[in-house]
Amino acid sequence: MSKIVEANAANGKAEKPSLFQKLLNKVEIYGNKLPDPVTLFAAFTLIILVASAIFSSLGVKSVHPGTGEEIQVVNLLNGAGIRSIVETLVPNFTGFPPLGLVLVVMLGVGLAESTGLVTTFMKTTILNAPAKIILPTILLIAVLGNTAADAAQVVLPPIAAMIFAALGRNPIAGLIAGYATVTGAFSANLLVSMLDPLLSGFTQAGANLIDPNYVANPAINWYFMIASTFVIIPVAMFVTTKITEPRLGAYTGTVEKLEKATPEEKRGLLWAAIALALYTVVILLLVLPENAILRNQETGGVIVSPFMTGIVPIMLFAFLLPALAYGFGAKVLKSDKDVAEHLTKAMSGMGGYIVLAFVAAQMIAFFGMSNLGPIIAIEGAGFLKGIGFEGLPLILGFIAIAALINLLIASASAKWALLAPVFVPMFMLLGYDPAVTQVAYRIADSITNPITPMLAYFAILLTFAKKYDKNIGMGTLLASLLPYSIAFAIFWIILFIIWFLLGLPLGPGGGIHLPQ
């Protein structure tokens, strides 16, 4: 139960919770009554298998709007389906994208935490900074971290939790604020990220159905995404300080008290800074020069390049090398055996996540194999086309439908591959630039990210949360994340409506209306 309700009851206050608080309380209570997440994902997997058999027998099918290909529900419980399950069970797990990403990145982050590098860094920098700038700085880094795509969803939340703990605030609130912002603001940024060219490719393909000469540059939403950053951050700050932290209350667990850094720790921090500086110089030499090794060898670009696709190992060494330098400088590490021991310690808490990832990987893979997701998306798009809305209400309806679909298909590119061939041409025929359709989709794709269990990083969030409270349930997490999704949706859509009505450019080459 929320700490607000408990505190009022303890103090004999007659103040009644608001309707919104009652909603969150219900989400928390009933969510915490759900089975263990492993059991829950296993049950979802069983439901998907049974649904595939039922809807396949009923002949449910749709036509892909982009290719014209007929998509049928695949029965996963007949002979062919069972053979597919048996053959793909192991590859589903070993090929589960978040599994390798999480484990690889956590090697570096875990060693930095285990050796004391993170703690010493907080002692000497963050904790000495003005309190008012710490939370907005965390949230800004969360937004900018989306440039590195999924890696930020693994790295930032646990670091935010550690910072909150060091400040005497509830670390779970920091964890939730970091996760909600890095996922819920996935399309807000000050920079052009690797997601931009990925989405613009599908946008161009959809637009070419109407105008074969249309070219969508990756920055067509850039101006709007910059403005979105300055909307999302204060909204996330408000939700964190006014809703999340009061609901969670003071943290009652044990948190290491931070003392003044010792001379050995300061020396280790200096060594870590030198190691990070040298590593940064090496990476810059591999990226900045023309025809550099980590640039795209065909185009010379950086956004779509080995640098961006290899961001996970790059981040691994960005944590690992300074952690090693700190460990030896502070005399925490004295031999290779110490290094191995600390690495083992860093990974020892990941067993629960690995089990959860195995079950989640099967659920997501079987949902894709069944074709239920694409058919739901196509039929949802057909429903929106048939309700008779026009202009701005139609676009807002599209945002609502895409946000609901995001609860089932978490991949931004997979959804857009299905929706772009329908909505980009449809809105072009109504006189709207493809940039409008893409930006509306990006809002929808982001706002429900924090609350969908289909986003694989929800599992790692639960793992991190259990580090601070072993009894925490999915209901508490969902009740804490839901206000972010609601607030992001309200204020992001308001920003979109204002932008739309003023006819402002969304980015270079991206307007509201098509040129006459």
Coordinates of C-alpha atoms in Angstrom, one line a residue:
M1 CA 0.0 0.0 0.0
S2 CA 1.2 3.5 -0.7
K3 CA 3.2 5.3 2.0
I4 CA 0.8 8.3 1.8
V5 CA -2.2 6.2 2.8
E6 CA -0.2 4.4 5.6
A7 CA 1.1 7.7 7.0
N8 CA -2.4 9.3 7.1
A9 CA -3.8 6.2 8.8
A10 CA -1.0 6.2 11.4
N11 CA -1.6 9.9 12.1
G12 CA -5.3 9.6 12.2
K13 CA -5.8 12.0 9.4
A14 CA -9.2 12.1 7.8
E15 CA -7.9 13.3 4.5
K16 CA -9.2 11.1 1.7
P17 CA -6.9 10.1 -1.2
S18 CA -7.7 11.6 -4.5
L19 CA -9.3 9.6 -7.3
F20 CA -5.8 9.3 -8.9
Q21 CA -4.3 8.0 -5.7
K22 CA -7.1 5.5 -5.4
L23 CA -6.4 4.3 -9.0
L24 CA -2.7 3.9 -8.2
N25 CA -3.5 2.1 -5.0
K26 CA -5.7 -0.4 -6.9
V27 CA -2.9 -0.9 -9.5
E28 CA -0.4 -1.5 -6.7
I29 CA -2.7 -3.8 -4.6
Y30 CA -3.9 -6.0 -7.5
G31 CA -0.5 -5.9 -9.3
N32 CA 1.3 -7.2 -6.2
K33 CA -1.2 -10.1 -6.0
L34 CA -0.1 -11.3 -9.4
P35 CA 2.1 -14.4 -9.4
D36 CA 5.9 -14.2 -9.6
P37 CA 7.0 -12.6 -12.9
V38 CA 8.5 -15.9 -14.0
T39 CA 5.2 -17.6 -13.5
L40 CA 3.3 -14.6 -15.1
F41 CA 5.5 -14.7 -18.3
A42 CA 5.1 -18.5 -18.4
A43 CA 1.3 -18.1 -18.2
F44 CA 1.3 -15.4 -21.0
T45 CA 3.4 -17.8 -23.1
L46 CA 0.8 -20.6 -22.6
I47 CA -2.0 -18.1 -23.5
I48 CA -0.2 -17.2 -26.7
L49 CA 0.2 -20.8 -27.7
V50 CA -3.5 -21.6 -27.1
A51 CA -4.6 -18.4 -28.9
S52 CA -2.5 -19.2 -31.9
A53 CA -4.2 -22.6 -32.2
I54 CA -7.7 -21.1 -31.8
F55 CA -7.3 -18.2 -34.2
S56 CA -5.5 -20.3 -36.7
S57 CA -8.4 -22.8 -36.7
L58 CA -10.8 -19.8 -37.3
G59 CA -8.7 -18.7 -40.3
V60 CA -7.9 -15.2 -38.9
K61 CA -5.7 -13.3 -41.3
S62 CA -4.8 -9.8 -42.6
V63 CA -3.0 -8.3 -45.5
H64 CA 0.2 -6.5 -44.9
P65 CA -0.4 -2.9 -46.1
G66 CA 3.1 -2.4 -47.4
T67 CA 3.8 -5.6 -49.3
G68 CA 0.3 -6.9 -50.0
E69 CA 1.3 -10.2 -48.4
E70 CA -1.4 -12.2 -46.6
I71 CA -0.6 -12.7 -43.0
Q72 CA -2.2 -15.7 -41.2
V73 CA -2.2 -16.7 -37.6
V74 CA 0.4 -19.5 -37.2
N75 CA -0.7 -22.5 -35.1
L76 CA 2.1 -23.2 -32.7
L77 CA 0.5 -26.3 -31.2
N78 CA 0.2 -28.4 -34.4
G79 CA 3.1 -30.6 -35.6
A80 CA 4.9 -27.9 -37.4
G81 CA 4.5 -25.5 -34.5
I82 CA 5.8 -27.9 -31.9
R83 CA 8.8 -28.6 -34.1
S84 CA 9.4 -24.9 -34.3
I85 CA 9.2 -24.5 -30.6
V86 CA 11.6 -27.3 -29.9
E87 CA 14.1 -26.0 -32.5
T88 CA 14.0 -22.4 -31.4
L89 CA 13.8 -22.7 -27.6
V90 CA 17.5 -22.3 -27.1
P91 CA 18.1 -19.7 -29.9
N92 CA 15.2 -17.7 -28.5
F93 CA 17.1 -17.4 -25.3
T94 CA 20.7 -17.0 -26.5
G95 CA 19.5 -14.6 -29.2
F96 CA 17.4 -12.5 -26.8
P97 CA 18.8 -9.0 -27.5
P98 CA 18.6 -7.7 -23.9
L99 CA 20.3 -10.8 -22.4
G100 CA 23.7 -10.2 -23.9
L101 CA 23.4 -6.4 -23.7
V102 CA 22.5 -6.5 -20.0
L103 CA 25.2 -9.0 -19.0
V104 CA 27.9 -7.3 -21.0
V105 CA 27.2 -3.8 -19.8
M106 CA 26.8 -5.0 -16.2
L107 CA 30.3 -6.5 -16.3
G108 CA 31.7 -3.0 -16.5
V109 CA 29.0 -1.2 -14.4
G110 CA 29.2 -4.0 -11.8
L111 CA 33.0 -3.8 -11.5
A112 CA 32.8 0.0 -11.2
E113 CA 30.3 -0.5 -8.3
S114 CA 32.2 -3.4 -6.7
T115 CA 35.5 -1.7 -6.6
G116 CA 34.0 1.5 -5.1
L117 CA 34.6 3.7 -8.2
V118 CA 30.9 4.8 -8.4
T119 CA 30.8 5.5 -4.6
T120 CA 33.9 7.6 -4.6
F121 CA 32.8 9.5 -7.7
M122 CA 29.6 10.4 -6.0
K123 CA 31.5 11.4 -2.8
T124 CA 33.7 13.9 -4.7
T125 CA 31.4 15.2 -7.4
I126 CA 27.6 14.6 -7.3
L127 CA 27.1 15.0 -3.6
N128 CA 28.9 18.3 -3.6
A129 CA 26.8 19.7 -6.3
P130 CA 23.7 21.9 -5.6
A131 CA 20.8 19.6 -4.7
K132 CA 18.5 21.4 -7.1
I133 CA 20.5 20.3 -10.2
I134 CA 21.0 16.7 -9.4
L135 CA 17.6 15.3 -10.4
P136 CA 17.3 17.4 -13.7
T137 CA 20.9 16.3 -14.5
I138 CA 19.9 12.6 -14.1
L139 CA 16.9 13.1 -16.2
L140 CA 18.7 15.0 -18.9
I141 CA 21.3 12.2 -19.1
A142 CA 18.4 9.7 -19.4
V143 CA 17.0 11.6 -22.4
L144 CA 20.4 12.0 -24.1
G145 CA 21.2 8.4 -23.3
N146 CA 18.6 7.4 -25.9
T147 CA 21.3 8.3 -28.5
A148 CA 22.9 5.0 -27.4
A149 CA 19.5 3.2 -27.9
D150 CA 18.8 0.3 -25.5
A151 CA 22.1 0.5 -23.6
A152 CA 20.9 3.5 -21.6
Q153 CA 18.0 1.5 -20.3
V154 CA 20.4 -0.8 -18.6
V155 CA 23.1 1.6 -17.4
L156 CA 21.1 4.7 -16.2
P157 CA 18.4 3.3 -13.8
P158 CA 20.8 1.5 -11.3
I159 CA 23.2 4.5 -11.3
A160 CA 20.2 6.8 -10.6
A161 CA 19.2 4.5 -7.7
M162 CA 22.7 4.7 -6.2
I163 CA 22.7 8.5 -6.4
F164 CA 19.3 8.7 -4.7
A165 CA 20.6 6.3 -2.0
A166 CA 23.7 8.4 -1.4
L167 CA 21.5 11.5 -1.1
G168 CA 19.4 9.9 1.6
R169 CA 16.4 9.6 -0.9
N170 CA 14.6 6.4 -1.7
P171 CA 16.8 4.5 -4.3
I172 CA 13.8 2.8 -5.8
A173 CA 12.4 6.2 -6.6
G174 CA 15.6 7.0 -8.4
L175 CA 15.5 3.7 -10.2
I176 CA 12.0 4.3 -11.4
A177 CA 12.6 7.9 -12.4
G178 CA 15.6 6.8 -14.5
Y179 CA 13.8 4.0 -16.2
A180 CA 10.6 5.9 -16.8
T181 CA 12.5 8.8 -18.4
V182 CA 14.9 6.8 -20.5
T183 CA 12.0 4.6 -21.9
G184 CA 9.1 7.0 -21.8
A185 CA 11.0 9.8 -23.5
F186 CA 12.6 7.5 -26.0
S187 CA 12.1 9.9 -28.9
A188 CA 13.0 13.1 -27.2
N189 CA 16.6 14.2 -27.6
L190 CA 18.9 17.1 -28.3
L191 CA 20.8 15.0 -30.8
V192 CA 19.9 12.9 -33.9
S193 CA 20.1 9.3 -32.7
M194 CA 20.4 5.9 -34.4
L195 CA 16.6 5.6 -34.2
D196 CA 16.0 8.5 -36.6
P197 CA 17.4 7.0 -39.8
L198 CA 15.8 3.7 -38.9
L199 CA 12.3 5.2 -38.7
S200 CA 12.8 7.6 -41.6
G201 CA 13.6 4.7 -43.9
F202 CA 10.1 3.2 -43.2
T203 CA 8.6 6.7 -43.5
Q204 CA 10.1 7.1 -46.9
A205 CA 9.0 3.7 -48.1
G206 CA 5.4 4.6 -47.1
A207 CA 5.5 8.0 -48.7
N208 CA 6.9 6.6 -51.9
L209 CA 3.6 4.8 -52.4
I210 CA 2.1 8.3 -53.1
D211 CA 5.1 10.2 -54.2
P212 CA 8.0 8.1 -55.6
N213 CA 10.3 11.1 -55.4
Y214 CA 9.9 11.8 -51.7
V215 CA 13.0 11.5 -49.6
A216 CA 12.8 11.5 -45.8
N217 CA 16.0 12.7 -44.1
P218 CA 16.8 11.4 -40.6
A219 CA 16.4 14.8 -39.0
I220 CA 12.8 15.6 -40.1
N221 CA 11.6 15.5 -36.5
W222 CA 14.7 17.1 -34.9
Y223 CA 13.2 20.5 -33.9
F224 CA 10.2 18.9 -32.2
M225 CA 12.4 16.3 -30.4
I226 CA 14.6 19.2 -29.0
A227 CA 11.5 21.0 -27.7
S228 CA 10.2 17.7 -26.3
T229 CA 13.3 17.4 -24.2
F230 CA 12.5 20.6 -22.4
V231 CA 9.0 19.5 -21.8
I232 CA 9.7 15.9 -20.6
I233 CA 12.4 16.8 -18.0
P234 CA 10.3 19.2 -15.9
V235 CA 7.3 16.8 -16.2
A236 CA 9.5 13.9 -15.0
M237 CA 10.8 16.1 -12.1
F238 CA 7.3 16.9 -11.0
V239 CA 6.1 13.3 -11.1
T240 CA 9.2 12.1 -9.2
T241 CA 9.1 14.6 -6.4
K242 CA 5.3 15.0 -6.0
I243 CA 4.0 11.5 -6.7
T244 CA 6.7 8.8 -6.8
E245 CA 8.8 9.7 -3.8
P246 CA 5.8 10.5 -1.5
R247 CA 4.1 7.2 -2.5
L248 CA 7.2 5.1 -1.9
G249 CA 8.1 7.0 1.3
A250 CA 11.4 7.0 3.1
Y251 CA 13.7 4.0 2.4
T252 CA 14.1 1.7 5.4
G253 CA 16.7 -0.6 4.1
T254 CA 20.4 -0.4 4.7
V255 CA 22.4 2.1 2.7
E256 CA 26.1 2.6 3.0
K257 CA 26.9 5.9 4.6
L258 CA 29.2 8.0 2.5
E259 CA 32.2 9.3 4.4
K260 CA 34.8 11.7 3.1
A261 CA 37.0 10.2 0.4
T262 CA 40.3 8.8 1.6
P263 CA 43.7 9.6 0.0
E264 CA 43.7 6.1 -1.6
E265 CA 40.3 6.6 -3.0
K266 CA 41.2 10.0 -4.4
R267 CA 44.3 8.5 -6.1
G268 CA 42.1 5.7 -7.5
L269 CA 39.7 8.3 -8.9
L270 CA 42.6 10.2 -10.5
W271 CA 43.8 7.0 -12.2
A272 CA 40.3 6.2 -13.3
A273 CA 40.0 9.7 -14.8
I274 CA 43.2 9.3 -16.7
A275 CA 42.2 5.8 -18.0
L276 CA 38.8 7.2 -19.2
A277 CA 40.5 10.2 -20.8
L278 CA 42.9 7.9 -22.7
Y279 CA 40.1 5.6 -23.7
T280 CA 38.0 8.6 -25.0
V281 CA 41.0 9.8 -27.1
V282 CA 41.3 6.3 -28.7
I283 CA 37.5 6.1 -29.4
L284 CA 37.6 9.6 -31.0
L285 CA 40.5 8.6 -33.2
L286 CA 38.5 5.6 -34.3
V287 CA 35.4 7.8 -35.1
L288 CA 36.2 11.4 -36.0
P289 CA 38.8 11.2 -38.9
E290 CA 37.5 10.7 -42.4
N291 CA 37.3 7.0 -43.2
A292 CA 37.9 6.2 -39.5
I293 CA 37.6 2.5 -38.6
L294 CA 34.3 2.9 -36.7
R295 CA 32.6 5.0 -39.3
N296 CA 30.3 3.6 -42.0
Q297 CA 32.8 2.4 -44.6
E298 CA 30.4 3.0 -47.4
T299 CA 28.9 6.4 -46.6
G300 CA 31.4 7.8 -44.0
G301 CA 28.5 8.5 -41.6
V302 CA 28.5 8.1 -37.9
I303 CA 24.8 7.7 -37.1
V304 CA 24.5 4.4 -39.0
S305 CA 27.9 3.0 -38.4
P306 CA 29.9 0.3 -36.4
F307 CA 30.3 3.0 -33.7
M308 CA 26.6 3.0 -33.0
T309 CA 25.9 -0.7 -33.5
G310 CA 28.9 -1.4 -31.3
I311 CA 28.0 1.0 -28.6
V312 CA 27.5 -1.8 -26.0
P313 CA 31.1 -3.1 -26.0
I314 CA 32.3 0.5 -26.2
M315 CA 30.3 1.3 -23.1
L316 CA 31.6 -1.9 -21.4
F317 CA 35.2 -0.7 -21.7
A318 CA 34.2 2.8 -20.7
F319 CA 33.2 1.4 -17.3
L320 CA 35.6 -1.5 -17.2
L321 CA 38.9 0.3 -17.8
P322 CA 38.4 3.1 -15.3
A323 CA 37.1 0.6 -12.8
L324 CA 40.3 -1.4 -13.1
A325 CA 42.4 1.7 -12.9
Y326 CA 40.5 2.9 -9.8
G327 CA 40.8 -0.6 -8.2
F328 CA 44.6 -0.7 -8.5
G329 CA 45.0 3.0 -7.7
A330 CA 43.0 2.7 -4.5
K331 CA 44.6 -0.7 -3.7
V332 CA 41.2 -2.4 -3.8
L333 CA 42.7 -4.7 -6.5
K334 CA 46.1 -6.1 -6.1
S335 CA 46.2 -9.0 -8.5
D336 CA 44.4 -10.7 -11.4
K337 CA 42.7 -13.0 -8.8
D338 CA 41.1 -9.9 -7.2
V339 CA 39.8 -8.7 -10.6
A340 CA 38.2 -12.1 -11.2
E341 CA 36.7 -12.1 -7.7
H342 CA 35.2 -8.7 -8.2
L343 CA 33.8 -9.5 -11.6
T344 CA 32.2 -12.6 -10.2
K345 CA 30.7 -10.6 -7.4
A346 CA 29.4 -8.0 -9.9
M347 CA 27.6 -10.7 -11.8
S348 CA 26.4 -12.9 -8.9
G349 CA 23.1 -11.0 -8.5
M350 CA 22.1 -11.5 -12.2
G351 CA 20.9 -15.1 -11.7
G352 CA 17.3 -14.1 -11.2
Y353 CA 17.4 -11.9 -14.3
I354 CA 18.7 -14.7 -16.4
V355 CA 15.9 -17.0 -15.4
L356 CA 13.3 -14.3 -16.1
A357 CA 15.0 -13.5 -19.4
F358 CA 14.7 -17.1 -20.5
V359 CA 10.9 -17.1 -20.0
A360 CA 10.4 -13.6 -21.4
A361 CA 12.4 -14.5 -24.4
Q362 CA 10.1 -17.5 -25.2
M363 CA 7.0 -15.4 -24.7
I364 CA 8.1 -12.6 -27.0
A365 CA 9.5 -15.0 -29.6
F366 CA 6.3 -17.1 -29.7
F367 CA 4.1 -14.0 -30.0
G368 CA 6.1 -13.0 -33.0
M369 CA 6.0 -16.5 -34.5
S370 CA 2.3 -16.7 -34.2
N371 CA 1.7 -13.5 -36.2
L372 CA -0.8 -12.3 -33.6
G373 CA 1.0 -9.0 -33.1
P374 CA 1.1 -7.8 -36.8
I375 CA -2.5 -8.8 -37.3
I376 CA -3.6 -6.9 -34.2
A377 CA -1.7 -3.9 -35.5
I378 CA -3.1 -4.0 -39.0
E379 CA -6.7 -4.5 -37.7
G380 CA -6.2 -1.6 -35.3
A381 CA -5.1 0.6 -38.2
G382 CA -8.1 -0.5 -40.2
F383 CA -10.4 0.4 -37.3
L384 CA -8.9 3.9 -37.1
K385 CA -9.4 4.5 -40.8
G386 CA -13.0 3.5 -40.6
I387 CA -14.2 5.7 -37.7
G388 CA -14.6 8.8 -39.8
F389 CA -12.3 11.3 -38.0
E390 CA -10.5 14.0 -39.9
G391 CA -7.6 16.4 -39.3
L392 CA -6.2 16.7 -35.8
P393 CA -8.7 14.3 -34.2
L394 CA -7.6 11.7 -36.7
I395 CA -4.0 12.2 -35.8
L396 CA -4.7 12.1 -32.1
G397 CA -6.7 8.9 -32.7
F398 CA -3.6 7.5 -34.4
I399 CA -1.5 8.3 -31.4
A400 CA -3.9 6.5 -29.1
I401 CA -4.0 3.3 -31.3
A402 CA -0.2 3.2 -31.7
A403 CA 0.3 3.7 -28.0
L404 CA -2.0 0.7 -27.3
I405 CA -0.3 -1.4 -29.9
N406 CA 3.0 -0.5 -28.2
L407 CA 1.8 -2.5 -25.2
L408 CA 1.9 -5.6 -27.4
I409 CA 4.8 -4.9 -29.8
A410 CA 7.6 -3.1 -28.1
S411 CA 10.0 -2.8 -31.0
A412 CA 9.8 0.7 -32.5
S413 CA 10.9 -0.3 -35.9
A414 CA 8.7 -3.4 -36.1
K415 CA 5.6 -1.4 -35.3
W416 CA 6.5 1.4 -37.8
A417 CA 7.2 -1.2 -40.5
L418 CA 3.5 -2.2 -40.1
L419 CA 2.0 1.2 -39.6
A420 CA 3.9 3.5 -41.9
P421 CA 2.6 1.9 -45.1
V422 CA -1.0 2.6 -43.8
F423 CA -0.8 6.0 -42.2
V424 CA 1.9 7.8 -44.1
P425 CA 0.0 7.5 -47.4
M426 CA -3.3 8.1 -45.7
F427 CA -2.2 11.4 -44.1
M428 CA -0.4 12.4 -47.3
L429 CA -3.7 12.1 -49.2
L430 CA -5.2 14.4 -46.6
G431 CA -2.4 17.0 -47.2
Y432 CA -0.1 16.2 -44.3
D433 CA 3.7 15.9 -44.5
P434 CA 5.1 12.4 -43.6
A435 CA 7.1 14.2 -40.9
V436 CA 3.8 14.7 -39.0
T437 CA 2.8 11.1 -39.1
Q438 CA 6.3 10.0 -38.0
V439 CA 6.4 12.4 -35.0
A440 CA 2.9 11.4 -33.9
Y441 CA 4.0 7.7 -34.1
R442 CA 7.2 8.5 -32.1
I443 CA 5.1 10.1 -29.3
A444 CA 2.8 7.0 -29.2
D445 CA 5.8 4.6 -29.3
S446 CA 7.3 6.3 -26.2
I447 CA 4.6 7.1 -23.8
T448 CA 3.5 3.5 -23.0
N449 CA 7.1 2.1 -22.9
P450 CA 7.4 2.4 -19.1
I451 CA 4.4 0.3 -18.4
T452 CA 4.6 -2.5 -20.9
P453 CA 6.0 -5.8 -19.8
M454 CA 6.7 -6.6 -23.5
L455 CA 9.6 -4.2 -23.2
A456 CA 12.3 -6.7 -22.2
Y457 CA 14.0 -4.2 -19.9
F458 CA 11.1 -4.2 -17.5
A459 CA 12.5 -7.5 -16.3
I460 CA 15.9 -6.0 -15.5
L461 CA 14.1 -3.1 -13.7
L462 CA 12.4 -5.6 -11.4
T463 CA 15.8 -7.3 -10.8
F464 CA 17.4 -4.0 -9.9
A465 CA 14.5 -3.1 -7.6
K466 CA 14.7 -6.4 -5.7
K467 CA 18.3 -5.4 -4.8
Y468 CA 16.8 -2.7 -2.5
D469 CA 13.5 -4.5 -1.6
K470 CA 13.4 -8.2 -2.1
N471 CA 9.6 -8.2 -1.6
I472 CA 8.8 -5.6 -4.1
G473 CA 6.1 -6.6 -6.6
M474 CA 5.1 -5.8 -10.1
G475 CA 2.2 -3.8 -8.8
T476 CA 4.4 -1.4 -6.9
L477 CA 6.5 -0.8 -10.0
L478 CA 3.5 -0.4 -12.3
A479 CA 1.8 2.0 -9.9
S480 CA 5.0 4.1 -9.7
L481 CA 5.5 4.0 -13.5
L482 CA 1.9 4.8 -14.6
P483 CA 2.0 8.5 -13.5
Y484 CA 5.0 9.0 -15.8
S485 CA 3.2 7.5 -18.8
I486 CA 0.1 9.6 -18.1
A487 CA 2.0 12.8 -17.6
F488 CA 4.2 12.3 -20.6
A489 CA 1.1 11.5 -22.8
I490 CA -0.7 14.7 -21.6
F491 CA 2.1 17.2 -22.0
W492 CA 3.6 15.7 -25.1
I493 CA 0.3 15.7 -26.9
I494 CA -0.4 19.3 -25.8
L495 CA 3.0 20.2 -27.2
F496 CA 2.1 18.4 -30.5
I497 CA -1.3 20.2 -30.7
I498 CA 0.3 23.6 -30.2
W499 CA 3.0 22.8 -32.8
F500 CA 0.4 21.5 -35.2
L501 CA -1.9 24.5 -34.9
L502 CA 1.0 27.0 -35.3
G503 CA 2.3 25.1 -38.3
L504 CA 5.9 25.1 -37.1
P505 CA 8.5 23.0 -38.9
L506 CA 9.2 19.7 -37.2
G507 CA 12.7 19.5 -38.5
P508 CA 14.9 20.2 -41.5
G509 CA 12.7 19.3 -44.5
G510 CA 9.8 18.3 -42.3
G511 CA 6.7 20.5 -42.1
I512 CA 3.1 20.1 -41.1
H513 CA 1.5 20.3 -44.5
L514 CA 2.7 19.1 -47.9
P515 CA 3.9 21.9 -50.2
Q516 CA 1.1 23.0 -52.6

